[in-house]
């Protein structure tokens, strides 16, 4: 069949490429990925305000590129995403260098040194729009040359972005210096987080001469952090490592530790899954639509490690900021998340020291436990607490009975269990469950003995005043007491 070569028109394609959804933080992270792939040990970022005519440069001492490599690097879609990537490689679509840079500014200049040979290329989108052709400059312009860093190491690369219309303009005016630098601060925090597993003695990242401190969201070296047993899942292509951490209750952290562990978005926004691809953080801050976020689950942070072989299966997007697990993994993650959230709730409400991974021991020494039923969460006293067990062994049966009844009243009156329910006006006998019926009879028996009274009205009055009984009306209570009497004391 006949075909006609129909090349994309340069002008409109540029604007589409500039707007695929990077923000400055994700864009810079994507450019740093390339330096890490090139085995750089030192990556220096420089953000210059330059009187409103600013520039950004990323200088690395990685492997560098020769002429063919730099020419490929600058072409749009330089690698096929279907080809297998090298081990640990962070690249994906062969687009990042260009799309990330263009999301910040209109001119991208790259110089690189390999085997002592310097090579360079430059894209200027103003020129591409003007000519409507993908014409790449083989030399970088003079005004860039006067600012661009010199490569002092034996090999390395400098990526220089200017004409920063996106990064440093609001409408027609350049942004003010302080908002420029607060953007840089946000980038600093983001990168300390995204690359925290990779920053070590072999990799140093600096922004305007401040080196990044790795920020560990799991507080993994804190004594009271509870790391649960790691799990390995299989997605059909690679192994997925899942490590759950329950962070310490706030009362076990110093104010400084607490603030730091709250991260860039605060405790509540940092709960959930953290997905790492080749040790680089892709996504965090929720339970991937499996569960909603809630306050009491904020201590649970679950690290998921995937390799670059699982990219397609996990829908890793072009910006490397979105990811979505395949269905078979999702159901396993649900069980893991449920356990993590449950333990987080226990620690959050009861301030338990979560420093053992044996949940049964831990829940045994809690005085309260949480139970979820159809109306929500209720709190029950832990009847198997070792101290309570010992008291029960030591006292008479009669005292055990009274003690248990008292515990029940404490439970019913717990502020967390009291639900404000409008007074029931209707005097018709209500439909009530068997368990409520037996609770009312138990209360009636207890009050009968305590008050030494058989009066139906007196018993009904005091039961109505008992916490959690306000949902029943007088006739219902009377009916249950009488029915029980009628059925015979059992
Ligand atoms: N800092 C760098 N050092 C060495 N090579 C680089 C650097 N940046 C980019 N490259 C080369 O350019 C190619 C294209 O980069 P990019 O557009 O980000 O796509 P990808 O990272 O998906 O391959 C990389 O695969 C790499 O070969
Ligand atoms: Mg890349």
mmCIF file of C-alpha atoms in Angstrom, residues 241-434:
data_model
loop_
_atom_site.group_PDB
_atom_site.id
_atom_site.type_symbol
_atom_site.label_atom_id
_atom_site.label_comp_id
_atom_site.label_asym_id
_atom_site.label_seq_id
_atom_site.Cartn_x
_atom_site.Cartn_y
_atom_site.Cartn_z
ATOM 1 C CA UNK A 241 9.511 -6.279 47.730
ATOM 2 C CA UNK A 242 7.095 -4.846 50.264
ATOM 3 C CA UNK A 243 8.303 -3.497 53.616
ATOM 4 C CA UNK A 244 5.864 -2.084 56.126
ATOM 5 C CA UNK A 245 6.885 0.395 58.798
ATOM 6 C CA UNK A 246 4.728 1.546 61.678
ATOM 7 C CA UNK A 247 6.183 4.828 62.867
ATOM 8 C CA UNK A 248 6.340 5.650 66.580
ATOM 9 C CA UNK A 249 3.504 7.420 68.353
ATOM 10 C CA UNK A 250 4.145 11.187 68.598
ATOM 11 C CA UNK A 251 4.821 10.826 72.327
ATOM 12 C CA UNK A 252 7.932 8.785 71.541
ATOM 13 C CA UNK A 253 9.410 11.457 69.259
ATOM 14 C CA UNK A 254 11.168 14.707 70.078
ATOM 15 C CA UNK A 255 9.439 17.791 68.620
ATOM 16 C CA UNK A 256 12.211 17.978 66.023
ATOM 17 C CA UNK A 257 11.858 14.326 65.037
ATOM 18 C CA UNK A 258 8.093 14.736 64.860
ATOM 19 C CA UNK A 259 8.347 17.736 62.559
ATOM 20 C CA UNK A 260 10.895 16.050 60.322
ATOM 21 C CA UNK A 261 8.930 12.833 60.054
ATOM 22 C CA UNK A 262 5.925 14.932 58.979
ATOM 23 C CA UNK A 263 7.840 15.481 55.740
ATOM 24 C CA UNK A 264 6.943 17.955 53.046
ATOM 25 C CA UNK A 265 3.192 17.498 53.346
ATOM 26 C CA UNK A 266 2.479 16.637 56.975
ATOM 27 C CA UNK A 267 1.799 13.342 58.736
ATOM 28 C CA UNK A 268 -1.629 12.652 57.327
ATOM 29 C CA UNK A 269 -0.492 13.142 53.730
ATOM 30 C CA UNK A 270 2.500 10.865 54.185
ATOM 31 C CA UNK A 271 0.618 7.690 55.083
ATOM 32 C CA UNK A 272 0.262 4.858 52.606
ATOM 33 C CA UNK A 273 2.304 3.254 49.870
ATOM 34 C CA UNK A 274 5.677 4.535 48.725
ATOM 35 C CA UNK A 275 6.591 3.096 45.347
ATOM 36 C CA UNK A 276 10.262 2.936 44.391
ATOM 37 C CA UNK A 277 11.591 1.975 40.977
ATOM 38 C CA UNK A 278 15.248 1.019 41.092
ATOM 39 C CA UNK A 279 15.445 2.743 44.497
ATOM 40 C CA UNK A 280 14.093 6.008 43.173
ATOM 41 C CA UNK A 281 10.780 7.167 44.649
ATOM 42 C CA UNK A 282 8.016 7.437 42.042
ATOM 43 C CA UNK A 283 4.859 7.916 44.039
ATOM 44 C CA UNK A 284 3.647 8.340 47.632
ATOM 45 C CA UNK A 285 0.961 9.816 49.817
ATOM 46 C CA UNK A 286 -2.063 7.543 49.532
ATOM 47 C CA UNK A 287 -3.339 3.981 49.606
ATOM 48 C CA UNK A 288 -3.655 3.779 45.773
ATOM 49 C CA UNK A 289 -7.470 3.966 45.813
ATOM 50 C CA UNK A 290 -7.577 0.804 47.924
ATOM 51 C CA UNK A 291 -8.385 2.632 51.161
ATOM 52 C CA UNK A 292 -9.027 6.273 51.919
ATOM 53 C CA UNK A 293 -6.578 8.165 54.108
ATOM 54 C CA UNK A 294 -7.563 8.544 57.730
ATOM 55 C CA UNK A 295 -5.947 10.172 60.697
ATOM 56 C CA UNK A 296 -5.385 7.040 62.735
ATOM 57 C CA UNK A 297 -3.600 5.289 59.847
ATOM 58 C CA UNK A 298 -1.019 8.065 59.568
ATOM 59 C CA UNK A 299 1.707 6.011 61.246
ATOM 60 C CA UNK A 300 1.641 3.350 58.525
ATOM 61 C CA UNK A 301 4.067 3.782 55.609
ATOM 62 C CA UNK A 302 4.578 0.887 53.228
ATOM 63 C CA UNK A 303 7.586 0.721 50.926
ATOM 64 C CA UNK A 304 7.130 -1.099 47.596
ATOM 65 C CA UNK A 305 10.188 -1.771 45.430
ATOM 66 C CA UNK A 306 9.788 -2.558 41.744
ATOM 67 C CA UNK A 307 12.429 -2.923 39.022
ATOM 68 C CA UNK A 308 12.438 -1.177 35.630
ATOM 69 C CA UNK A 309 11.318 -4.492 34.045
ATOM 70 C CA UNK A 310 7.852 -3.987 35.516
ATOM 71 C CA UNK A 311 7.364 -0.545 33.940
ATOM 72 C CA UNK A 312 4.663 -1.501 31.518
ATOM 73 C CA UNK A 313 2.759 -3.705 33.920
ATOM 74 C CA UNK A 314 2.730 -0.959 36.539
ATOM 75 C CA UNK A 315 1.942 1.813 34.010
ATOM 76 C CA UNK A 316 4.956 3.953 34.891
ATOM 77 C CA UNK A 317 4.203 7.258 33.165
ATOM 78 C CA UNK A 318 6.498 9.502 31.182
ATOM 79 C CA UNK A 319 7.082 11.900 34.104
ATOM 80 C CA UNK A 320 7.934 8.980 36.408
ATOM 81 C CA UNK A 321 5.505 10.316 38.983
ATOM 82 C CA UNK A 322 2.425 8.151 38.399
ATOM 83 C CA UNK A 323 2.191 4.423 38.718
ATOM 84 C CA UNK A 324 -0.580 1.904 39.148
ATOM 85 C CA UNK A 325 -0.138 -1.720 40.228
ATOM 86 C CA UNK A 326 -1.597 -4.643 38.252
ATOM 87 C CA UNK A 327 -4.801 -6.205 39.654
ATOM 88 C CA UNK A 328 -3.232 -9.378 41.086
ATOM 89 C CA UNK A 329 -0.813 -7.280 43.120
ATOM 90 C CA UNK A 330 -3.519 -4.864 44.190
ATOM 91 C CA UNK A 331 -5.437 -7.534 46.088
ATOM 92 C CA UNK A 332 -2.298 -8.601 47.969
ATOM 93 C CA UNK A 333 -1.480 -4.993 48.738
ATOM 94 C CA UNK A 334 -4.943 -4.627 50.183
ATOM 95 C CA UNK A 335 -4.266 -7.287 52.826
ATOM 96 C CA UNK A 336 -0.893 -5.729 53.646
ATOM 97 C CA UNK A 337 -2.418 -2.269 53.915
ATOM 98 C CA UNK A 338 -5.211 -3.542 56.144
ATOM 99 C CA UNK A 339 -2.755 -5.006 58.632
ATOM 100 C CA UNK A 340 -0.558 -1.893 58.571
ATOM 101 C CA UNK A 341 -3.558 0.386 59.097
ATOM 102 C CA UNK A 342 -4.861 -1.723 61.990
ATOM 103 C CA UNK A 343 -1.551 -1.608 63.815
ATOM 104 C CA UNK A 344 -1.213 2.115 63.128
ATOM 105 C CA UNK A 345 -4.641 2.662 64.703
ATOM 106 C CA UNK A 346 -3.658 0.748 67.811
ATOM 107 C CA UNK A 347 -0.479 2.745 68.262
ATOM 108 C CA UNK A 348 -2.195 6.009 67.380
ATOM 109 C CA UNK A 349 -5.013 5.630 69.903
ATOM 110 C CA UNK A 350 -3.266 3.760 72.669
ATOM 111 C CA UNK A 351 0.304 5.073 72.476
ATOM 112 C CA UNK A 352 1.664 1.565 72.566
ATOM 113 C CA UNK A 353 5.349 1.241 71.995
ATOM 114 C CA UNK A 354 5.286 -0.357 68.636
ATOM 115 C CA UNK A 355 8.738 -1.880 68.949
ATOM 116 C CA UNK A 356 7.950 -5.533 68.509
ATOM 117 C CA UNK A 357 6.589 -7.169 65.426
ATOM 118 C CA UNK A 358 4.550 -9.600 67.532
ATOM 119 C CA UNK A 359 1.116 -8.035 67.313
ATOM 120 C CA UNK A 360 -0.526 -10.576 69.619
ATOM 121 C CA UNK A 361 1.743 -9.650 72.512
ATOM 122 C CA UNK A 362 1.162 -6.035 71.816
ATOM 123 C CA UNK A 363 -2.582 -6.213 71.660
ATOM 124 C CA UNK A 364 -2.578 -8.201 74.885
ATOM 125 C CA UNK A 365 -1.066 -5.396 76.891
ATOM 126 C CA UNK A 366 -3.400 -2.782 75.462
ATOM 127 C CA UNK A 367 -6.199 -1.983 77.855
ATOM 128 C CA UNK A 368 -8.480 -1.211 74.921
ATOM 129 C CA UNK A 369 -9.062 -2.847 71.626
ATOM 130 C CA UNK A 370 -10.888 -1.589 68.616
ATOM 131 C CA UNK A 371 -13.724 -3.381 66.937
ATOM 132 C CA UNK A 372 -15.294 -2.397 63.640
ATOM 133 C CA UNK A 373 -18.977 -3.099 63.178
ATOM 134 C CA UNK A 374 -21.607 -1.906 60.724
ATOM 135 C CA UNK A 375 -22.201 1.361 62.605
ATOM 136 C CA UNK A 376 -18.522 2.257 62.801
ATOM 137 C CA UNK A 377 -15.725 1.733 65.282
ATOM 138 C CA UNK A 378 -16.353 0.831 68.928
ATOM 139 C CA UNK A 379 -13.814 0.392 71.691
ATOM 140 C CA UNK A 380 -13.907 -2.683 73.910
ATOM 141 C CA UNK A 381 -11.924 -3.266 77.053
ATOM 142 C CA UNK A 382 -9.339 -5.945 76.611
ATOM 143 C CA UNK A 383 -10.624 -8.769 78.825
ATOM 144 C CA UNK A 384 -7.496 -10.838 78.244
ATOM 145 C CA UNK A 385 -5.135 -8.237 79.674
ATOM 146 C CA UNK A 386 -2.683 -10.185 81.906
ATOM 147 C CA UNK A 387 -3.386 -8.021 84.955
ATOM 148 C CA UNK A 388 -7.125 -8.471 84.674
ATOM 149 C CA UNK A 389 -6.620 -12.205 84.255
ATOM 150 C CA UNK A 390 -4.660 -12.320 87.492
ATOM 151 C CA UNK A 391 -7.314 -10.369 89.447
ATOM 152 C CA UNK A 392 -9.985 -12.705 88.147
ATOM 153 C CA UNK A 393 -8.033 -15.733 89.386
ATOM 154 C CA UNK A 394 -7.665 -14.224 92.851
ATOM 155 C CA UNK A 395 -11.201 -13.197 93.690
ATOM 156 C CA UNK A 396 -14.530 -14.920 94.309
ATOM 157 C CA UNK A 397 -17.002 -15.737 91.543
ATOM 158 C CA UNK A 398 -19.384 -13.112 92.840
ATOM 159 C CA UNK A 399 -16.672 -10.414 92.601
ATOM 160 C CA UNK A 400 -15.724 -11.590 89.094
ATOM 161 C CA UNK A 401 -19.352 -11.149 88.060
ATOM 162 C CA UNK A 402 -19.492 -7.637 89.494
ATOM 163 C CA UNK A 403 -16.123 -6.724 88.055
ATOM 164 C CA UNK A 404 -17.187 -7.845 84.601
ATOM 165 C CA UNK A 405 -20.398 -5.892 84.860
ATOM 166 C CA UNK A 406 -18.440 -2.831 85.932
ATOM 167 C CA UNK A 407 -16.080 -3.218 82.976
ATOM 168 C CA UNK A 408 -19.070 -3.359 80.686
ATOM 169 C CA UNK A 409 -20.354 -0.082 82.121
ATOM 170 C CA UNK A 410 -16.934 1.534 81.667
ATOM 171 C CA UNK A 411 -16.975 0.353 78.077
ATOM 172 C CA UNK A 412 -20.462 1.667 77.405
ATOM 173 C CA UNK A 413 -19.545 4.999 78.970
ATOM 174 C CA UNK A 414 -16.247 5.424 77.138
ATOM 175 C CA UNK A 415 -16.251 8.845 75.442
ATOM 176 C CA UNK A 416 -15.210 7.205 72.204
ATOM 177 C CA UNK A 417 -18.267 4.953 72.224
ATOM 178 C CA UNK A 418 -20.896 7.515 73.087
ATOM 179 C CA UNK A 419 -22.872 8.405 70.048
ATOM 180 C CA UNK A 420 -25.272 11.283 70.500
ATOM 181 C CA UNK A 421 -28.641 10.024 69.446
ATOM 182 C CA UNK A 422 -31.785 12.145 69.607
ATOM 183 C CA UNK A 423 -34.125 11.122 72.400
ATOM 184 C CA UNK A 424 -36.537 8.503 71.233
ATOM 185 C CA UNK A 425 -40.025 9.962 71.546
ATOM 186 C CA UNK A 426 -42.059 7.151 70.176
ATOM 187 C CA UNK A 427 -43.311 4.840 72.850
ATOM 188 C CA UNK A 428 -43.923 1.835 70.642
ATOM 189 C CA UNK A 429 -41.750 -1.155 71.538
ATOM 190 C CA UNK A 430 -38.698 -1.081 69.233
ATOM 191 C CA UNK A 431 -37.224 -3.938 67.252
ATOM 192 C CA UNK A 432 -33.959 -4.759 68.963
ATOM 193 C CA UNK A 433 -31.223 -7.308 68.459
ATOM 194 C CA UNK A 434 -30.702 -10.371 70.649
#
